[in-house]
Backbone as JSON Lines, residues from 0, in Angstrom:
{"i":0,"aa":"M","n":[-9.37,-20.94,15.93],"ca":[-8.71,-20.38,14.71],"c":[-7.56,-19.44,15.14]}
{"i":1,"aa":"A","n":[-6.45,-19.58,14.5],"ca":[-5.3,-18.73,14.86],"c":[-5.57,-17.2,14.58]}
{"i":2,"aa":"E","n":[-6.38,-16.92,13.56],"ca":[-6.59,-15.47,13.24],"c":[-7.45,-14.8,14.24]}
{"i":3,"aa":"K","n":[-8.14,-15.6,15.1],"ca":[-8.97,-15.0,16.2],"c":[-8.24,-14.89,17.51]}
{"i":4,"aa":"E","n":[-6.98,-15.28,17.49],"ca":[-6.18,-15.22,18.79],"c":[-6.04,-13.8,19.25]}
{"i":5,"aa":"G","n":[-6.35,-13.6,20.53],"ca":[-6.21,-12.29,21.19],"c":[-7.33,-11.31,20.87]}
{"i":6,"aa":"A","n":[-8.48,-11.86,20.41],"ca":[-9.61,-11.07,19.96],"c":[-10.45,-10.52,21.15]}
{"i":7,"aa":"I","n":[-11.02,-9.37,20.97],"ca":[-12.04,-8.88,21.87],"c":[-13.38,-9.38,21.24]}
{"i":8,"aa":"I","n":[-14.19,-10.07,22.03],"ca":[-15.42,-10.66,21.5],"c":[-16.64,-10.21,22.26]}
{"i":9,"aa":"K","n":[-17.72,-9.75,21.52],"ca":[-18.97,-9.41,22.15],"c":[-20.0,-10.37,21.71]}
{"i":10,"aa":"K","n":[-20.75,-10.93,22.68],"ca":[-21.64,-12.03,22.35],"c":[-23.11,-11.79,22.27]}
{"i":11,"aa":"D","n":[-23.56,-10.52,22.26],"ca":[-24.99,-10.29,22.08],"c":[-25.23,-9.12,21.11]}
{"i":12,"aa":"H","n":[-26.46,-8.93,20.67],"ca":[-26.77,-7.95,19.66],"c":[-26.37,-6.57,20.09]}
{"i":13,"aa":"Q","n":[-26.78,-6.1,21.27],"ca":[-26.5,-4.75,21.71],"c":[-24.99,-4.42,21.82]}
{"i":14,"aa":"E","n":[-24.26,-5.3,22.51],"ca":[-22.84,-5.06,22.64],"c":[-22.12,-5.22,21.33]}
{"i":15,"aa":"G","n":[-22.55,-6.15,20.52],"ca":[-21.93,-6.36,19.2],"c":[-22.13,-5.16,18.25]}
{"i":16,"aa":"M","n":[-23.33,-4.59,18.26],"ca":[-23.61,-3.42,17.48],"c":[-22.75,-2.23,17.94]}
{"i":17,"aa":"Q","n":[-22.65,-2.07,19.27],"ca":[-21.84,-0.98,19.78],"c":[-20.4,-1.1,19.35]}
{"i":18,"aa":"M","n":[-19.9,-2.33,19.43],"ca":[-18.47,-2.59,19.06],"c":[-18.29,-2.32,17.56]}
{"i":19,"aa":"A","n":[-19.18,-2.89,16.73],"ca":[-19.09,-2.74,15.24],"c":[-19.13,-1.28,14.9]}
{"i":20,"aa":"V","n":[-20.04,-0.48,15.43],"ca":[-20.14,0.95,15.15],"c":[-18.96,1.72,15.66]}
{"i":21,"aa":"S","n":[-18.42,1.39,16.81],"ca":[-17.3,2.11,17.32],"c":[-16.0,1.83,16.46]}
{"i":22,"aa":"L","n":[-15.91,0.58,15.91],"ca":[-14.79,0.29,15.04],"c":[-14.88,1.04,13.73]}
{"i":23,"aa":"L","n":[-16.15,1.06,13.17],"ca":[-16.31,1.83,11.93],"c":[-15.92,3.33,12.15]}
{"i":24,"aa":"E","n":[-16.32,3.88,13.31],"ca":[-16.01,5.28,13.6],"c":[-14.52,5.45,13.75]}
{"i":25,"aa":"E","n":[-13.91,4.56,14.51],"ca":[-12.45,4.64,14.78],"c":[-11.61,4.66,13.5]}
{"i":26,"aa":"F","n":[-12.02,3.79,12.52],"ca":[-11.31,3.67,11.29],"c":[-11.73,4.57,10.16]}
{"i":27,"aa":"G","n":[-12.64,5.55,10.43],"ca":[-13.04,6.54,9.46],"c":[-13.98,6.01,8.41]}
{"i":28,"aa":"L","n":[-14.82,5.0,8.75],"ca":[-15.74,4.42,7.74],"c":[-17.15,4.84,8.08]}
{"i":29,"aa":"P","n":[-18.01,4.92,7.11],"ca":[-19.44,5.34,7.28],"c":[-20.13,4.35,8.28]}
{"i":30,"aa":"L","n":[-20.91,4.92,9.22],"ca":[-21.57,4.12,10.27],"c":[-22.67,3.2,9.75]}
{"i":31,"aa":"G","n":[-23.25,3.53,8.61],"ca":[-24.3,2.71,8.04],"c":[-23.81,1.64,7.1]}
{"i":32,"aa":"L","n":[-22.5,1.4,7.05],"ca":[-21.92,0.46,6.14],"c":[-22.26,-0.98,6.41]}
{"i":33,"aa":"L","n":[-22.42,-1.26,7.71],"ca":[-22.8,-2.64,8.1],"c":[-24.1,-2.7,8.83]}
{"i":34,"aa":"P","n":[-25.23,-2.53,8.11],"ca":[-26.49,-2.63,8.78],"c":[-26.78,-4.05,9.17]}
{"i":35,"aa":"L","n":[-26.76,-4.28,10.45],"ca":[-26.85,-5.71,10.98],"c":[-28.04,-5.89,11.84]}
{"i":36,"aa":"A","n":[-28.54,-7.14,11.88],"ca":[-29.69,-7.44,12.7],"c":[-29.42,-8.76,13.47]}
{"i":37,"aa":"D","n":[-29.94,-8.89,14.64],"ca":[-29.84,-10.13,15.41],"c":[-28.43,-10.65,15.47]}
{"i":38,"aa":"I","n":[-27.48,-9.83,15.97],"ca":[-26.08,-10.17,16.01],"c":[-25.91,-11.26,17.1]}
{"i":39,"aa":"I","n":[-25.15,-12.28,16.74],"ca":[-24.79,-13.34,17.67],"c":[-23.42,-13.04,18.3]}
{"i":40,"aa":"E","n":[-22.48,-12.57,17.47],"ca":[-21.1,-12.32,17.92],"c":[-20.4,-11.35,17.02]}
{"i":41,"aa":"V","n":[-19.62,-10.48,17.65],"ca":[-18.68,-9.59,16.91],"c":[-17.35,-9.78,17.52]}
{"i":42,"aa":"G","n":[-16.26,-9.97,16.72],"ca":[-14.94,-10.07,17.27],"c":[-13.95,-9.21,16.49]}
{"i":43,"aa":"F","n":[-12.94,-8.79,17.21],"ca":[-11.95,-7.93,16.57],"c":[-10.58,-8.19,17.21]}
{"i":44,"aa":"V","n":[-9.56,-8.39,16.33],"ca":[-8.19,-8.58,16.71],"c":[-7.43,-7.32,16.41]}
{"i":45,"aa":"R","n":[-7.11,-6.49,17.35],"ca":[-6.47,-5.22,17.12],"c":[-5.13,-5.34,16.42]}
{"i":46,"aa":"S","n":[-4.32,-6.32,16.75],"ca":[-2.99,-6.42,16.17],"c":[-2.98,-6.68,14.62]}
{"i":47,"aa":"T","n":[-4.03,-7.32,14.16],"ca":[-4.1,-7.7,12.71],"c":[-5.21,-6.93,11.94]}
{"i":48,"aa":"G","n":[-6.21,-6.39,12.67],"ca":[-7.31,-5.74,12.07],"c":[-8.4,-6.71,11.7]}
{"i":49,"aa":"Y","n":[-8.22,-8.04,11.97],"ca":[-9.23,-9.01,11.64],"c":[-10.5,-8.83,12.45]}
{"i":50,"aa":"M","n":[-11.63,-8.78,11.74],"ca":[-12.96,-8.59,12.36],"c":[-13.91,-9.63,11.81]}
{"i":51,"aa":"W","n":[-14.83,-10.1,12.67],"ca":[-15.89,-10.99,12.13],"c":[-17.22,-10.65,12.81]}
{"i":52,"aa":"I","n":[-18.25,-10.93,12.09],"ca":[-19.61,-10.65,12.6],"c":[-20.46,-11.91,12.26]}
{"i":53,"aa":"L","n":[-21.06,-12.44,13.25],"ca":[-22.11,-13.52,13.1],"c":[-23.44,-12.99,13.44]}
{"i":54,"aa":"Q","n":[-24.38,-13.18,12.5],"ca":[-25.77,-12.78,12.77],"c":[-26.72,-13.91,12.43]}
{"i":55,"aa":"K","n":[-27.92,-13.9,13.01],"ca":[-28.87,-15.08,12.9],"c":[-29.34,-15.24,11.44]}
{"i":56,"aa":"N","n":[-29.62,-14.16,10.79],"ca":[-30.15,-14.27,9.45],"c":[-29.45,-13.33,8.46]}
{"i":57,"aa":"K","n":[-29.48,-13.7,7.18],"ca":[-28.99,-12.87,6.15],"c":[-29.87,-11.58,6.11]}
{"i":58,"aa":"V","n":[-29.22,-10.43,5.84],"ca":[-29.88,-9.14,5.74],"c":[-29.74,-8.62,4.38]}
{"i":59,"aa":"E","n":[-30.84,-8.23,3.7],"ca":[-30.78,-7.48,2.41],"c":[-31.24,-6.08,2.64]}
{"i":60,"aa":"L","n":[-30.5,-5.14,2.14],"ca":[-30.83,-3.74,2.35],"c":[-30.75,-2.98,1.09]}
{"i":61,"aa":"N","n":[-31.66,-2.11,0.85],"ca":[-31.64,-1.23,-0.35],"c":[-31.2,0.18,0.1]}
{"i":62,"aa":"F","n":[-30.03,0.58,-0.39],"ca":[-29.53,1.92,-0.13],"c":[-30.21,2.83,-1.15]}
{"i":63,"aa":"K","n":[-31.24,3.48,-0.74],"ca":[-32.13,4.29,-1.65],"c":[-31.42,5.38,-2.38]}
{"i":64,"aa":"M","n":[-30.53,6.05,-1.65],"ca":[-29.85,7.23,-2.26],"c":[-29.07,6.86,-3.54]}
{"i":65,"aa":"I","n":[-28.57,5.59,-3.56],"ca":[-27.82,5.16,-4.72],"c":[-28.46,4.0,-5.5]}
{"i":66,"aa":"S","n":[-29.7,3.64,-5.08],"ca":[-30.45,2.55,-5.69],"c":[-29.59,1.28,-5.78]}
{"i":67,"aa":"K","n":[-29.09,0.82,-4.67],"ca":[-28.25,-0.3,-4.59],"c":[-28.7,-1.32,-3.59]}
{"i":68,"aa":"L","n":[-28.95,-2.55,-3.99],"ca":[-29.38,-3.64,-3.08],"c":[-28.13,-4.39,-2.63]}
{"i":69,"aa":"V","n":[-27.97,-4.52,-1.3],"ca":[-26.83,-5.15,-0.73],"c":[-27.26,-6.31,0.17]}
{"i":70,"aa":"S","n":[-26.57,-7.43,0.09],"ca":[-26.89,-8.59,0.89],"c":[-25.72,-8.86,1.85]}
{"i":71,"aa":"Y","n":[-26.07,-9.01,3.15],"ca":[-25.14,-9.29,4.19],"c":[-25.39,-10.7,4.66]}
{"i":72,"aa":"G","n":[-24.43,-11.6,4.58],"ca":[-24.61,-12.98,5.0],"c":[-24.64,-13.15,6.51]}
{"i":73,"aa":"T","n":[-24.82,-14.42,6.93],"ca":[-24.85,-14.7,8.38],"c":[-23.44,-14.63,8.98]}
{"i":74,"aa":"E","n":[-22.41,-14.74,8.14],"ca":[-21.08,-14.63,8.64],"c":[-20.3,-13.63,7.74]}
{"i":75,"aa":"I","n":[-19.8,-12.53,8.35],"ca":[-19.03,-11.57,7.61],"c":[-17.64,-11.45,8.22]}
{"i":76,"aa":"T","n":[-16.62,-11.54,7.41],"ca":[-15.24,-11.45,7.88],"c":[-14.49,-10.4,7.04]}
{"i":77,"aa":"D","n":[-13.52,-9.74,7.63],"ca":[-12.69,-8.79,6.95],"c":[-11.52,-8.34,7.73]}
{"i":78,"aa":"Y","n":[-10.71,-7.56,7.16],"ca":[-9.59,-6.87,7.87],"c":[-9.79,-5.38,7.68]}
{"i":79,"aa":"V","n":[-9.78,-4.69,8.87],"ca":[-10.15,-3.29,8.87],"c":[-8.85,-2.46,9.08]}
{"i":80,"aa":"E","n":[-8.68,-1.42,8.37],"ca":[-7.6,-0.47,8.6],"c":[-8.12,0.91,8.29]}
{"i":81,"aa":"K","n":[-7.33,1.95,8.52],"ca":[-7.81,3.37,8.33],"c":[-8.45,3.52,6.97]}
{"i":82,"aa":"K","n":[-9.75,3.94,6.99],"ca":[-10.52,4.21,5.78],"c":[-10.57,3.1,4.77]}
{"i":83,"aa":"R","n":[-10.47,1.84,5.23],"ca":[-10.38,0.73,4.29],"c":[-10.83,-0.62,5.0]}
{"i":84,"aa":"I","n":[-11.58,-1.41,4.23],"ca":[-11.89,-2.78,4.62],"c":[-11.39,-3.62,3.47]}
{"i":85,"aa":"K","n":[-10.58,-4.68,3.8],"ca":[-10.11,-5.52,2.73],"c":[-10.31,-6.98,3.09]}
{"i":86,"aa":"K","n":[-10.23,-7.88,2.06],"ca":[-10.49,-9.28,2.21],"c":[-11.87,-9.53,2.83]}
{"i":87,"aa":"L","n":[-12.83,-8.71,2.35],"ca":[-14.2,-8.77,2.86],"c":[-14.87,-10.05,2.32]}
{"i":88,"aa":"K","n":[-15.53,-10.8,3.22],"ca":[-16.34,-11.92,2.8],"c":[-17.67,-11.89,3.41]}
{"i":89,"aa":"G","n":[-18.72,-12.29,2.68],"ca":[-20.08,-12.33,3.27],"c":[-20.97,-11.15,2.85]}
{"i":90,"aa":"V","n":[-20.49,-10.26,2.03],"ca":[-21.28,-9.1,1.53],"c":[-21.27,-9.12,-0.02]}
{"i":91,"aa":"K","n":[-22.53,-8.97,-0.54],"ca":[-22.68,-8.98,-2.03],"c":[-23.55,-7.79,-2.4]}
{"i":92,"aa":"A","n":[-23.29,-7.18,-3.57],"ca":[-24.08,-6.09,-4.1],"c":[-24.67,-6.47,-5.4]}
{"i":93,"aa":"K","n":[-25.94,-6.21,-5.6],"ca":[-26.59,-6.59,-6.84],"c":[-26.16,-5.66,-8.02]}
{"i":94,"aa":"E","n":[-25.68,-6.3,-9.03],"ca":[-25.29,-5.64,-10.27],"c":[-26.04,-6.26,-11.39]}
{"i":95,"aa":"L","n":[-27.03,-5.53,-11.95],"ca":[-27.89,-6.14,-13.0],"c":[-28.5,-7.37,-12.46]}
{"i":96,"aa":"M","n":[-28.19,-8.54,-13.07],"ca":[-28.81,-9.85,-12.59],"c":[-27.84,-10.62,-11.71]}
{"i":97,"aa":"L","n":[-26.63,-10.06,-11.48],"ca":[-25.62,-10.8,-10.7],"c":[-25.49,-10.28,-9.26]}
{"i":98,"aa":"W","n":[-24.89,-11.14,-8.44],"ca":[-24.59,-10.74,-7.08],"c":[-23.12,-10.91,-6.8]}
{"i":99,"aa":"P","n":[-22.2,-10.11,-7.35],"ca":[-20.78,-10.33,-7.11],"c":[-20.44,-9.99,-5.65]}
{"i":100,"aa":"P","n":[-19.58,-10.8,-5.11],"ca":[-19.13,-10.54,-3.74],"c":[-18.24,-9.23,-3.7]}
{"i":101,"aa":"V","n":[-18.52,-8.45,-2.67],"ca":[-17.68,-7.24,-2.46],"c":[-16.44,-7.64,-1.68]}
{"i":102,"aa":"S","n":[-15.26,-7.33,-2.21],"ca":[-14.03,-7.8,-1.57],"c":[-13.24,-6.72,-0.85]}
{"i":103,"aa":"E","n":[-13.53,-5.4,-1.24],"ca":[-12.75,-4.33,-0.6],"c":[-13.6,-3.06,-0.66]}
{"i":104,"aa":"I","n":[-13.54,-2.31,0.39],"ca":[-14.23,-1.02,0.52],"c":[-13.21,0.04,0.96]}
{"i":105,"aa":"S","n":[-13.15,1.14,0.31],"ca":[-12.18,2.16,0.76],"c":[-12.85,3.56,0.59]}
{"i":106,"aa":"V","n":[-12.59,4.4,1.61],"ca":[-13.08,5.78,1.59],"c":[-11.95,6.61,0.95]}
{"i":107,"aa":"V","n":[-12.35,7.35,-0.16],"ca":[-11.4,8.21,-0.83],"c":[-11.35,9.48,-0.05]}
{"i":108,"aa":"D","n":[-10.18,9.88,0.32],"ca":[-9.97,11.11,1.18],"c":[-10.65,12.36,0.56]}
{"i":109,"aa":"P","n":[-11.01,13.24,1.38],"ca":[-11.58,14.56,0.92],"c":[-10.66,15.13,-0.1]}
{"i":110,"aa":"P","n":[-11.16,16.03,-1.03],"ca":[-12.46,16.66,-0.99],"c":[-13.56,15.8,-1.64]}
{"i":111,"aa":"T","n":[-13.29,14.71,-2.24],"ca":[-14.34,13.99,-3.01],"c":[-15.42,13.42,-2.16]}
{"i":112,"aa":"R","n":[-15.15,12.95,-0.95],"ca":[-16.11,12.36,-0.1],"c":[-16.84,11.21,-0.76]}
{"i":113,"aa":"K","n":[-16.07,10.35,-1.43],"ca":[-16.56,9.18,-2.1],"c":[-16.08,7.93,-1.39]}
{"i":114,"aa":"I","n":[-16.85,6.85,-1.6],"ca":[-16.48,5.57,-1.14],"c":[-16.42,4.6,-2.32]}
{"i":115,"aa":"Q","n":[-15.39,3.71,-2.32],"ca":[-15.22,2.83,-3.45],"c":[-15.39,1.36,-3.04]}
{"i":116,"aa":"F","n":[-16.09,0.61,-3.84],"ca":[-16.31,-0.78,-3.61],"c":[-15.7,-1.61,-4.76]}
{"i":117,"aa":"K","n":[-14.97,-2.6,-4.39],"ca":[-14.35,-3.49,-5.4],"c":[-14.82,-4.93,-5.2]}
{"i":118,"aa":"S","n":[-15.1,-5.65,-6.33],"ca":[-15.46,-7.02,-6.21],"c":[-14.35,-7.84,-6.81]}
{"i":119,"aa":"L","n":[-14.41,-9.15,-6.42],"ca":[-13.42,-10.1,-6.98],"c":[-13.57,-10.21,-8.45]}
{"i":120,"aa":"A","n":[-14.72,-9.87,-9.01],"ca":[-14.98,-9.97,-10.49],"c":[-14.35,-8.81,-11.19]}
{"i":121,"aa":"G","n":[-13.7,-7.91,-10.49],"ca":[-13.02,-6.78,-11.09],"c":[-13.9,-5.54,-11.26]}
{"i":122,"aa":"I","n":[-15.12,-5.6,-10.78],"ca":[-16.08,-4.46,-10.85],"c":[-15.72,-3.48,-9.71]}
{"i":123,"aa":"T","n":[-15.55,-2.2,-10.11],"ca":[-15.32,-1.16,-9.09],"c":[-16.42,-0.14,-9.21]}
{"i":124,"aa":"K","n":[-17.0,0.27,-8.14],"ca":[-18.06,1.3,-8.16],"c":[-17.78,2.36,-7.04]}
{"i":125,"aa":"T","n":[-18.06,3.59,-7.35],"ca":[-17.8,4.67,-6.46],"c":[-19.12,5.41,-6.18]}
{"i":126,"aa":"F","n":[-19.39,5.7,-4.92],"ca":[-20.63,6.37,-4.49],"c":[-20.28,7.49,-3.49]}
{"i":127,"aa":"P","n":[-21.27,8.41,-3.19],"ca":[-21.06,9.37,-2.18],"c":[-21.04,8.68,-0.81]}
{"i":128,"aa":"V","n":[-20.14,9.06,0.0],"ca":[-20.02,8.49,1.41],"c":[-21.35,8.65,2.16]}
{"i":129,"aa":"E","n":[-22.05,9.77,1.89],"ca":[-23.37,10.02,2.61],"c":[-24.38,8.95,2.43]}
{"i":130,"aa":"A","n":[-24.31,8.24,1.3],"ca":[-25.27,7.14,1.03],"c":[-25.22,6.04,2.07]}
{"i":131,"aa":"F","n":[-24.06,5.95,2.83],"ca":[-23.87,4.93,3.8],"c":[-23.84,5.51,5.26]}
{"i":132,"aa":"A","n":[-24.27,6.76,5.4],"ca":[-24.33,7.28,6.76],"c":[-25.46,6.61,7.54]}
{"i":133,"aa":"C","n":[-25.27,6.57,8.8],"ca":[-26.26,5.89,9.69],"c":[-27.64,6.5,9.48]}
{"i":134,"aa":"G","n":[-28.63,5.63,9.26],"ca":[-30.03,6.14,9.1],"c":[-30.34,6.61,7.64]}
{"i":135,"aa":"K","n":[-29.5,6.37,6.7],"ca":[-29.75,6.81,5.3],"c":[-30.29,5.69,4.42]}
{"i":136,"aa":"K","n":[-30.73,4.57,5.03],"ca":[-31.22,3.46,4.25],"c":[-32.4,3.75,3.43]}
């Protein structure tokens, strides 16, 4: 695929997790934002910000602080930039009885310390950034 050209690729769980976490850190995003299990591959193209994650199984996680159930598919793709993830595919958040795909995530600069999620369905939700800190599940 052309969008993967020039990518840095990590092929196992340990190295993939390290790379995913270091990218979240570098771009000012909460470290618990992508709770992943059994990673097969993580790739990142620095020139475009294109990132992908392949994992063995779908992961569902309940972020208790905000009572939000989130589903992470076996393939997650997005474009990462400072304090923002856009064109996100493979992540859904439960809203009432629906599972709208999350298409964009952005951290609102201080002093609010909020993180905003947008879905293709036009739903926008804002939560405290702390809800997605590493270990806050």
